PDB file of C-alpha atoms in Angstrom:
ATOM      1  CA  MET A   1     136.189 -47.268  19.838  1.00  0.00           C
ATOM      2  CA  LYS A   2     137.324 -48.188  16.447  1.00  0.00           C
ATOM      3  CA  ARG A   3     135.552 -51.555  16.707  1.00  0.00           C
ATOM      4  CA  ILE A   4     132.410 -49.747  17.423  1.00  0.00           C
ATOM      5  CA  PHE A   5     132.632 -47.362  14.563  1.00  0.00           C
ATOM      6  CA  LEU A   6     133.338 -50.365  12.305  1.00  0.00           C
ATOM      7  CA  ILE A   7     130.243 -52.207  13.432  1.00  0.00           C
ATOM      8  CA  LEU A   8     128.113 -49.121  12.918  1.00  0.00           C
ATOM      9  CA  THR A   9     129.531 -48.669   9.559  1.00  0.00           C
ATOM     10  CA  VAL A  10     128.776 -52.333   8.506  1.00  0.00           C
ATOM     11  CA  VAL A  11     125.205 -51.920   9.789  1.00  0.00           C
ATOM     12  CA  ALA A  12     124.774 -48.760   7.630  1.00  0.00           C
ATOM     13  CA  LEU A  13     126.094 -50.483   4.553  1.00  0.00           C
ATOM     14  CA  LEU A  14     123.803 -53.545   5.207  1.00  0.00           C
ATOM     15  CA  ALA A  15     120.725 -51.231   5.720  1.00  0.00           C
ATOM     16  CA  TYR A  16     121.528 -49.207   2.413  1.00  0.00           C
ATOM     17  CA  ALA A  17     121.731 -52.613   0.658  1.00  0.00           C
ATOM     18  CA  VAL A  18     118.372 -53.809   1.822  1.00  0.00           C
ATOM     19  CA  TRP A  19     116.845 -50.386   0.925  1.00  0.00           C
ATOM     20  CA  ALA A  20     118.295 -50.662  -2.646  1.00  0.00           C
ATOM     21  CA  LEU A  21     117.211 -54.151  -3.265  1.00  0.00           C
ATOM     22  CA  ALA A  22     113.640 -53.040  -2.407  1.00  0.00           C
ATOM     23  CA  GLY A  23     113.257 -51.424  -6.093  1.00  0.00           C
ATOM     24  CA  ASP A  24     112.884 -48.015  -7.673  1.00  0.00           C
ATOM     25  CA  HIS A  25     111.443 -45.701  -5.078  1.00  0.00           C
ATOM     26  CA  ASP A  26     110.733 -43.032  -7.763  1.00  0.00           C
ATOM     27  CA  ALA A  27     108.218 -45.113  -9.627  1.00  0.00           C
ATOM     28  CA  GLU A  28     104.613 -44.086  -9.875  1.00  0.00           C
ATOM     29  CA  PRO A  29     102.129 -46.211  -7.707  1.00  0.00           C
ATOM     30  CA  ALA A  30     100.109 -48.606  -9.613  1.00  0.00           C
ATOM     31  CA  PRO A  31      96.853 -47.244 -10.850  1.00  0.00           C
ATOM     32  CA  PRO A  32      93.704 -48.306  -9.277  1.00  0.00           C
ATOM     33  CA  PRO A  33      91.482 -50.941 -11.115  1.00  0.00           C
ATOM     34  CA  GLY A  34      89.641 -49.445 -14.031  1.00  0.00           C
ATOM     35  CA  GLN A  35      92.380 -47.039 -14.770  1.00  0.00           C
ATOM     36  CA  ILE A  36      95.306 -46.886 -17.202  1.00  0.00           C
ATOM     37  CA  PRO A  37      98.241 -44.591 -16.928  1.00  0.00           C
ATOM     38  CA  THR A  38      97.975 -41.515 -19.378  1.00  0.00           C
ATOM     39  CA  ALA A  39     100.460 -41.190 -22.372  1.00  0.00           C
ATOM     40  CA  ALA A  40     103.013 -39.253 -20.201  1.00  0.00           C
ATOM     41  CA  ALA A  41     105.135 -42.180 -18.660  1.00  0.00           C
ATOM     42  CA  THR A  42     106.142 -40.005 -15.519  1.00  0.00           C
ATOM     43  CA  SER A  43     102.874 -38.513 -14.851  1.00  0.00           C
ATOM     44  CA  SER A  44     100.904 -39.584 -12.057  1.00  0.00           C
ATOM     45  CA  THR A  45      97.467 -38.690 -13.847  1.00  0.00           C
ATOM     46  CA  THR A  46      95.408 -41.626 -14.791  1.00  0.00           C
ATOM     47  CA  ALA A  47      92.573 -42.140 -17.050  1.00  0.00           C
ATOM     48  CA  ALA A  48      89.493 -44.095 -16.505  1.00  0.00           C
ATOM     49  CA  LEU A  49      88.940 -47.252 -19.004  1.00  0.00           C
ATOM     50  CA  PRO A  50      85.881 -46.739 -21.263  1.00  0.00           C
ATOM     51  CA  THR A  51      82.880 -48.617 -20.188  1.00  0.00           C
ATOM     52  CA  HIS A  52      80.242 -50.171 -22.303  1.00  0.00           C
ATOM     53  CA  THR A  53      76.631 -51.488 -21.547  1.00  0.00           C
ATOM     54  CA  THR A  54      74.954 -53.903 -23.886  1.00  0.00           C
ATOM     55  CA  PRO A  55      71.497 -52.683 -24.570  1.00  0.00           C
ATOM     56  CA  ALA A  56      68.827 -54.956 -23.183  1.00  0.00           C
ATOM     57  CA  MET A  57      66.643 -56.705 -25.549  1.00  0.00           C
ATOM     58  CA  THR A  58      63.105 -55.725 -24.861  1.00  0.00           C
ATOM     59  CA  SER A  59      59.777 -57.439 -25.926  1.00  0.00           C
ATOM     60  CA  PRO A  60      57.041 -55.304 -27.725  1.00  0.00           C
ATOM     61  CA  TYR A  61      54.811 -56.614 -25.085  1.00  0.00           C
ATOM     62  CA  ILE A  62      56.815 -55.429 -22.039  1.00  0.00           C
ATOM     63  CA  THR A  63      57.644 -51.765 -21.780  1.00  0.00           C
ATOM     64  CA  PRO A  64      58.465 -49.343 -18.766  1.00  0.00           C
ATOM     65  CA  THR A  65      56.195 -46.592 -17.785  1.00  0.00           C
ATOM     66  CA  PRO A  66      54.160 -44.832 -19.202  1.00  0.00           C
ATOM     67  CA  GLY A  67      51.988 -47.500 -20.454  1.00  0.00           C
ATOM     68  CA  GLN A  68      52.623 -49.949 -17.759  1.00  0.00           C
ATOM     69  CA  VAL A  69      49.938 -52.506 -16.987  1.00  0.00           C
ATOM     70  CA  MET A  70      50.081 -54.282 -13.579  1.00  0.00           C
ATOM     71  CA  ASP A  71      48.992 -57.853 -13.902  1.00  0.00           C
ATOM     72  CA  ALA A  72      49.087 -60.145 -10.990  1.00  0.00           C
ATOM     73  CA  ASP A  73      49.832 -62.930 -13.092  1.00  0.00           C
ATOM     74  CA  HIS A  74      52.732 -61.513 -14.756  1.00  0.00           C
ATOM     75  CA  GLY A  75      54.531 -59.365 -12.331  1.00  0.00           C
ATOM     76  CA  ALA A  76      54.750 -55.515 -12.236  1.00  0.00           C
ATOM     77  CA  SER A  77      55.410 -54.747 -15.730  1.00  0.00           C
ATOM     78  CA  SER A  78      53.558 -56.725 -18.349  1.00  0.00           C
ATOM     79  CA  ALA A  79      52.275 -54.176 -20.811  1.00  0.00           C
ATOM     80  CA  ILE A  80      51.618 -53.648 -24.541  1.00  0.00           C
ATOM     81  CA  PRO A  81      53.586 -50.683 -25.477  1.00  0.00           C
ATOM     82  CA  GLN A  82      51.925 -47.179 -25.531  1.00  0.00           C
ATOM     83  CA  HIS A  83      51.034 -46.066 -29.029  1.00  0.00           C
ATOM     84  CA  THR A  84      48.384 -43.713 -30.399  1.00  0.00           C
ATOM     85  CA  PRO A  85      47.234 -45.122 -33.758  1.00  0.00           C
ATOM     86  CA  THR A  86      46.789 -42.804 -36.589  1.00  0.00           C
ATOM     87  CA  ARG A  87      43.140 -42.844 -36.282  1.00  0.00           C
ATOM     88  CA  THR A  88      42.673 -43.401 -32.661  1.00  0.00           C
ATOM     89  CA  ALA A  89      41.175 -40.324 -31.080  1.00  0.00           C
ATOM     90  CA  ALA A  90      42.712 -38.733 -27.995  1.00  0.00           C
ATOM     91  CA  ALA A  91      41.128 -38.991 -24.534  1.00  0.00           C
ATOM     92  CA  PRO A  92      38.773 -36.058 -23.436  1.00  0.00           C
ATOM     93  CA  SER A  93      40.646 -32.994 -22.410  1.00  0.00           C
ATOM     94  CA  ALA A  94      40.041 -31.380 -18.944  1.00  0.00           C
ATOM     95  CA  ASN A  95      40.778 -27.963 -20.706  1.00  0.00           C
ATOM     96  CA  PRO A  96      37.376 -26.507 -21.930  1.00  0.00           C
ATOM     97  CA  SER A  97      38.969 -24.918 -24.974  1.00  0.00           C
ATOM     98  CA  GLN A  98      40.326 -28.285 -25.961  1.00  0.00           C
ATOM     99  CA  ALA A  99      37.255 -30.211 -25.094  1.00  0.00           C
ATOM    100  CA  ALA A 100      35.297 -28.328 -27.483  1.00  0.00           C
ATOM    101  CA  ALA A 101      37.436 -29.794 -30.221  1.00  0.00           C
ATOM    102  CA  ILE A 102      36.769 -33.242 -29.232  1.00  0.00           C
ATOM    103  CA  LYS A 103      33.599 -35.087 -30.581  1.00  0.00           C
ATOM    104  CA  THR A 104      32.067 -38.573 -30.669  1.00  0.00           C
ATOM    105  CA  ALA A 105      32.443 -40.519 -33.852  1.00  0.00           C
ATOM    106  CA  THR A 106      29.222 -42.239 -34.731  1.00  0.00           C
ATOM    107  CA  PRO A 107      29.644 -44.718 -37.516  1.00  0.00           C
ATOM    108  CA  SER A 108      26.771 -45.242 -40.222  1.00  0.00           C
ATOM    109  CA  SER A 109      24.181 -47.870 -39.502  1.00  0.00           C
ATOM    110  CA  LYS A 110      25.465 -49.262 -42.842  1.00  0.00           C
ATOM    111  CA  LEU A 111      28.599 -51.223 -43.131  1.00  0.00           C
ATOM    112  CA  PRO A 112      31.529 -50.612 -45.579  1.00  0.00           C
ATOM    113  CA  ARG A 113      31.113 -52.536 -48.782  1.00  0.00           C
ATOM    114  CA  THR A 114      34.034 -54.917 -47.665  1.00  0.00           C
ATOM    115  CA  LEU A 115      32.712 -55.960 -44.318  1.00  0.00           C
ATOM    116  CA  THR A 116      29.855 -58.509 -43.498  1.00  0.00           C
ATOM    117  CA  PRO A 117      27.529 -58.283 -40.444  1.00  0.00           C
ATOM    118  CA  ASP A 118      28.901 -61.560 -39.147  1.00  0.00           C
ATOM    119  CA  GLN A 119      29.827 -61.578 -35.416  1.00  0.00           C
ATOM    120  CA  PRO A 120      32.928 -63.419 -33.996  1.00  0.00           C
ATOM    121  CA  ASP A 121      33.020 -66.149 -31.560  1.00  0.00           C
ATOM    122  CA  TRP A 122      33.420 -64.179 -28.509  1.00  0.00           C
ATOM    123  CA  THR A 123      34.627 -67.032 -26.393  1.00  0.00           C
ATOM    124  CA  LYS A 124      37.719 -67.111 -28.733  1.00  0.00           C
ATOM    125  CA  PRO A 125      40.379 -64.226 -28.194  1.00  0.00           C
ATOM    126  CA  ASP A 126      41.811 -65.282 -31.782  1.00  0.00           C
ATOM    127  CA  ALA A 127      38.421 -64.614 -33.446  1.00  0.00           C
ATOM    128  CA  VAL A 128      37.752 -61.335 -31.511  1.00  0.00           C
ATOM    129  CA  ALA A 129      41.406 -60.161 -32.359  1.00  0.00           C
ATOM    130  CA  LEU A 130      40.852 -60.523 -36.130  1.00  0.00           C
ATOM    131  CA  TRP A 131      37.453 -59.142 -36.079  1.00  0.00           C
ATOM    132  CA  PHE A 132      38.360 -55.965 -34.252  1.00  0.00           C
ATOM    133  CA  ALA A 133      41.687 -55.483 -36.397  1.00  0.00           C
ATOM    134  CA  GLN A 134      39.731 -55.867 -39.668  1.00  0.00           C
ATOM    135  CA  ARG A 135      37.263 -53.201 -38.556  1.00  0.00           C
ATOM    136  CA  TYR A 136      39.698 -50.806 -36.943  1.00  0.00           C
ATOM    137  CA  TYR A 137      41.345 -50.230 -40.420  1.00  0.00           C
ATOM    138  CA  THR A 138      38.338 -50.669 -42.856  1.00  0.00           C
ATOM    139  CA  LEU A 139      36.999 -47.421 -44.255  1.00  0.00           C
ATOM    140  CA  ASP A 140      34.504 -46.473 -46.989  1.00  0.00           C
ATOM    141  CA  THR A 141      34.114 -42.915 -48.175  1.00  0.00           C
ATOM    142  CA  ALA A 142      30.570 -43.675 -49.348  1.00  0.00           C
ATOM    143  CA  ILE A 143      29.339 -44.022 -45.657  1.00  0.00           C
ATOM    144  CA  ASP A 144      32.348 -42.739 -43.485  1.00  0.00           C
ATOM    145  CA  SER A 145      32.585 -38.921 -42.820  1.00  0.00           C
ATOM    146  CA  SER A 146      36.144 -39.365 -41.301  1.00  0.00           C
ATOM    147  CA  PRO A 147      38.972 -41.862 -40.738  1.00  0.00           C
ATOM    148  CA  ALA A 148      37.714 -42.069 -37.158  1.00  0.00           C
ATOM    149  CA  MET A 149      34.821 -44.239 -38.201  1.00  0.00           C
ATOM    150  CA  GLY A 150      37.159 -47.392 -38.403  1.00  0.00           C
ATOM    151  CA  PRO A 151      38.137 -47.374 -34.843  1.00  0.00           C
ATOM    152  CA  ALA A 152      34.643 -46.389 -33.792  1.00  0.00           C
ATOM    153  CA  ARG A 153      33.221 -49.571 -35.482  1.00  0.00           C
ATOM    154  CA  ALA A 154      35.836 -51.705 -33.964  1.00  0.00           C
ATOM    155  CA  ALA A 155      34.812 -50.380 -30.494  1.00  0.00           C
ATOM    156  CA  GLN A 156      32.149 -52.931 -30.359  1.00  0.00           C
ATOM    157  CA  ALA A 157      34.866 -55.585 -29.686  1.00  0.00           C
ATOM    158  CA  ALA A 158      36.463 -53.384 -26.990  1.00  0.00           C
ATOM    159  CA  THR A 159      36.228 -53.174 -23.298  1.00  0.00           C
ATOM    160  CA  PRO A 160      33.972 -50.172 -22.074  1.00  0.00           C
ATOM    161  CA  GLN A 161      36.996 -47.873 -21.261  1.00  0.00           C
ATOM    162  CA  LEU A 162      38.743 -48.524 -24.678  1.00  0.00           C
ATOM    163  CA  GLY A 163      35.373 -48.366 -26.465  1.00  0.00           C
ATOM    164  CA  GLN A 164      34.958 -44.855 -25.170  1.00  0.00           C
ATOM    165  CA  THR A 165      38.329 -43.686 -26.323  1.00  0.00           C
ATOM    166  CA  LEU A 166      37.863 -45.271 -29.753  1.00  0.00           C
ATOM    167  CA  ARG A 167      34.811 -43.328 -30.256  1.00  0.00           C
ATOM    168  CA  LEU A 168      36.357 -39.871 -29.552  1.00  0.00           C
ATOM    169  CA  THR A 169      38.085 -38.016 -32.306  1.00  0.00           C
ATOM    170  CA  PRO A 170      39.870 -34.589 -32.312  1.00  0.00           C
ATOM    171  CA  ASP A 171      38.243 -32.173 -34.588  1.00  0.00           C
ATOM    172  CA  ASN A 172      41.469 -30.627 -36.076  1.00  0.00           C
ATOM    173  CA  GLY A 173      40.097 -30.378 -39.649  1.00  0.00           C
ATOM    174  CA  LYS A 174      43.246 -32.334 -40.938  1.00  0.00           C
ATOM    175  CA  PRO A 175      42.302 -35.894 -41.650  1.00  0.00           C
ATOM    176  CA  GLY A 176      45.582 -36.690 -43.412  1.00  0.00           C
ATOM    177  CA  ALA A 177      46.748 -37.086 -46.998  1.00  0.00           C
ATOM    178  CA  GLN A 178      45.649 -40.720 -47.263  1.00  0.00           C
ATOM    179  CA  TRP A 179      42.049 -40.138 -46.318  1.00  0.00           C
ATOM    180  CA  SER A 180      41.987 -36.788 -48.526  1.00  0.00           C
ATOM    181  CA  GLU A 181      43.016 -39.064 -51.456  1.00  0.00           C
ATOM    182  CA  LEU A 182      40.667 -41.563 -50.565  1.00  0.00           C
ATOM    183  CA  VAL A 183      37.592 -38.974 -50.779  1.00  0.00           C
ATOM    184  CA  GLU A 184      38.859 -37.629 -53.958  1.00  0.00           C
ATOM    185  CA  ARG A 185      38.684 -41.096 -55.560  1.00  0.00           C
ATOM    186  CA  ASP A 186      35.503 -41.879 -53.732  1.00  0.00           C
ATOM    187  CA  GLY A 187      37.536 -44.933 -52.635  1.00  0.00           C
ATOM    188  CA  TRP A 188      37.485 -47.356 -49.686  1.00  0.00           C
ATOM    189  CA  VAL A 189      39.922 -49.540 -47.733  1.00  0.00           C
ATOM    190  CA  LYS A 190      39.807 -53.226 -47.667  1.00  0.00           C
ATOM    191  CA  ALA A 191      41.604 -54.609 -44.648  1.00  0.00           C
ATOM    192  CA  THR A 192      42.784 -58.175 -44.335  1.00  0.00           C
ATOM    193  CA  ALA A 193      43.782 -59.502 -40.932  1.00  0.00           C
ATOM    194  CA  SER A 194      45.886 -62.569 -39.987  1.00  0.00           C
ATOM    195  CA  MET A 195      47.307 -63.941 -36.880  1.00  0.00           C
ATOM    196  CA  VAL A 196      51.206 -63.559 -36.243  1.00  0.00           C
ATOM    197  CA  THR A 197      53.015 -65.700 -33.637  1.00  0.00           C
ATOM    198  CA  MET A 198      55.127 -63.618 -31.377  1.00  0.00           C
ATOM    199  CA  ALA A 199      57.663 -65.777 -29.555  1.00  0.00           C
ATOM    200  CA  ASP A 200      57.833 -63.294 -26.569  1.00  0.00           C
ATOM    201  CA  ALA A 201      54.292 -62.665 -26.049  1.00  0.00           C
ATOM    202  CA  PRO A 202      53.256 -63.235 -22.510  1.00  0.00           C
ATOM    203  CA  ALA A 203      51.327 -66.386 -21.631  1.00  0.00           C
ATOM    204  CA  ASP A 204      47.607 -66.260 -21.632  1.00  0.00           C
ATOM    205  CA  ASN A 205      45.584 -66.979 -18.475  1.00  0.00           C
ATOM    206  CA  ASP A 206      41.719 -67.265 -17.787  1.00  0.00           C
ATOM    207  CA  ARG A 207      41.356 -63.428 -17.911  1.00  0.00           C
ATOM    208  CA  VAL A 208      43.941 -62.049 -20.110  1.00  0.00           C
ATOM    209  CA  ALA A 209      45.031 -62.872 -23.642  1.00  0.00           C
ATOM    210  CA  TYR A 210      47.664 -61.359 -25.851  1.00  0.00           C
ATOM    211  CA  ARG A 211      47.477 -61.532 -29.534  1.00  0.00           C
ATOM    212  CA  SER A 212      49.535 -59.965 -32.594  1.00  0.00           C
ATOM    213  CA  VAL A 213      47.784 -59.328 -35.929  1.00  0.00           C
ATOM    214  CA  GLN A 214      49.099 -58.367 -39.148  1.00  0.00           C
ATOM    215  CA  VAL A 215      46.614 -56.147 -41.261  1.00  0.00           C
ATOM    216  CA  ILE A 216      47.207 -55.453 -44.949  1.00  0.00           C
ATOM    217  CA  GLU A 217      45.336 -52.219 -46.199  1.00  0.00           C
ATOM    218  CA  ASP A 218      44.308 -52.284 -49.732  1.00  0.00           C
ATOM    219  CA  ARG A 219      43.093 -48.759 -50.906  1.00  0.00           C
ATOM    220  CA  HIS A 220      40.631 -48.966 -53.744  1.00  0.00           C
ATOM    221  CA  SER A 221      38.549 -46.700 -56.029  1.00  0.00           C
ATOM    222  CA  GLY A 222      37.496 -49.530 -58.472  1.00  0.00           C
ATOM    223  CA  THR A 223      41.175 -50.612 -58.943  1.00  0.00           C
ATOM    224  CA  SER A 224      43.991 -50.657 -56.083  1.00  0.00           C
ATOM    225  CA  PHE A 225      46.008 -47.740 -55.849  1.00  0.00           C
ATOM    226  CA  GLY A 226      48.038 -48.448 -52.807  1.00  0.00           C
ATOM    227  CA  THR A 227      48.656 -50.883 -49.831  1.00  0.00           C
ATOM    228  CA  SER A 228      50.099 -50.610 -46.339  1.00  0.00           C
ATOM    229  CA  THR A 229      50.939 -53.330 -43.826  1.00  0.00           C
ATOM    230  CA  HIS A 230      50.536 -53.040 -40.119  1.00  0.00           C
ATOM    231  CA  LEU A 231      51.546 -55.076 -37.115  1.00  0.00           C
ATOM    232  CA  VAL A 232      49.173 -54.698 -34.189  1.00  0.00           C
ATOM    233  CA  ALA A 233      49.576 -55.895 -30.690  1.00  0.00           C
ATOM    234  CA  LEU A 234      46.429 -56.392 -28.849  1.00  0.00           C
ATOM    235  CA  ARG A 235      45.793 -57.150 -25.180  1.00  0.00           C
ATOM    236  CA  LEU A 236      42.383 -58.742 -24.574  1.00  0.00           C
ATOM    237  CA  GLU A 237      40.415 -59.301 -21.273  1.00  0.00           C
ATOM    238  CA  ARG A 238      37.581 -61.509 -20.360  1.00  0.00           C
ATOM    239  CA  VAL A 239      34.364 -59.477 -19.717  1.00  0.00           C
ATOM    240  CA  SER A 240      31.376 -61.451 -18.367  1.00  0.00           C
ATOM    241  CA  GLY A 241      32.703 -64.549 -20.103  1.00  0.00           C
ATOM    242  CA  GLN A 242      33.369 -62.931 -23.305  1.00  0.00           C
ATOM    243  CA  TRP A 243      36.780 -61.649 -24.590  1.00  0.00           C
ATOM    244  CA  ARG A 244      37.134 -57.982 -25.586  1.00  0.00           C
ATOM    245  CA  VAL A 245      40.234 -55.805 -26.669  1.00  0.00           C
ATOM    246  CA  ALA A 246      41.573 -53.715 -23.648  1.00  0.00           C
ATOM    247  CA  HIS A 247      44.569 -52.144 -25.351  1.00  0.00           C
ATOM    248  CA  VAL A 248      45.794 -51.755 -29.149  1.00  0.00           C
ATOM    249  CA  ALA A 249      49.197 -50.842 -30.140  1.00  0.00           C
ATOM    250  CA  GLU A 250      50.549 -50.458 -33.585  1.00  0.00           C
ATOM    251  CA  VAL A 251      54.054 -51.871 -33.253  1.00  0.00           C
ATOM    252  CA  ALA A 252      55.071 -51.780 -37.097  1.00  0.00           C
TER     253      ALA A 252
END
């Protein structure tokens, strides 16, 4: 009997020794990945590590909806960003009360003093883009009744759909401070357009072309009294063998 008791005692002591060597059984379990212990060392509460997402770099030509253009040659999201330039008219409204405030801008048969009647080479997208941008920003209070006449003149180089939009203007009675000053001075705006190379512009194909144009507006009343610089992104489409502007966006 004593021998059996001695054996049991030895087994119990060995079991205790093994348990003790296994480590601190009161310690907290390791936190799951992505968490760190809170300031209280004995607390089991854990705090999540902060996360950081690097903003994606986006092209001025590629934007999410709205304004998304579906191109078979460029995937599902090739688009020039949506932007309503200052002098571009809104599309017609389905609301009769609002529709009454929309009218068609009809430019004078005369040209502003800084423009010539020359036509661009309609087979070259660069020439069409420059011609469009220059007319879009050119104004002359001697013949123009509102700042909507610039885009309306440029509509000649636009697709039918964009041309219709460019010829519409909201009659809100507030043409803007720059136009008001131009009228007071009997002035005009001379627009100088030049091509700008954009490294992230989508590649052209035989029916769609993308161009960026820098336009410098010089406001005159005999002498210059102010300038503005604009960067304009254009998407052109080939219509019956000739290039026309399908979308215009002022990006800077």
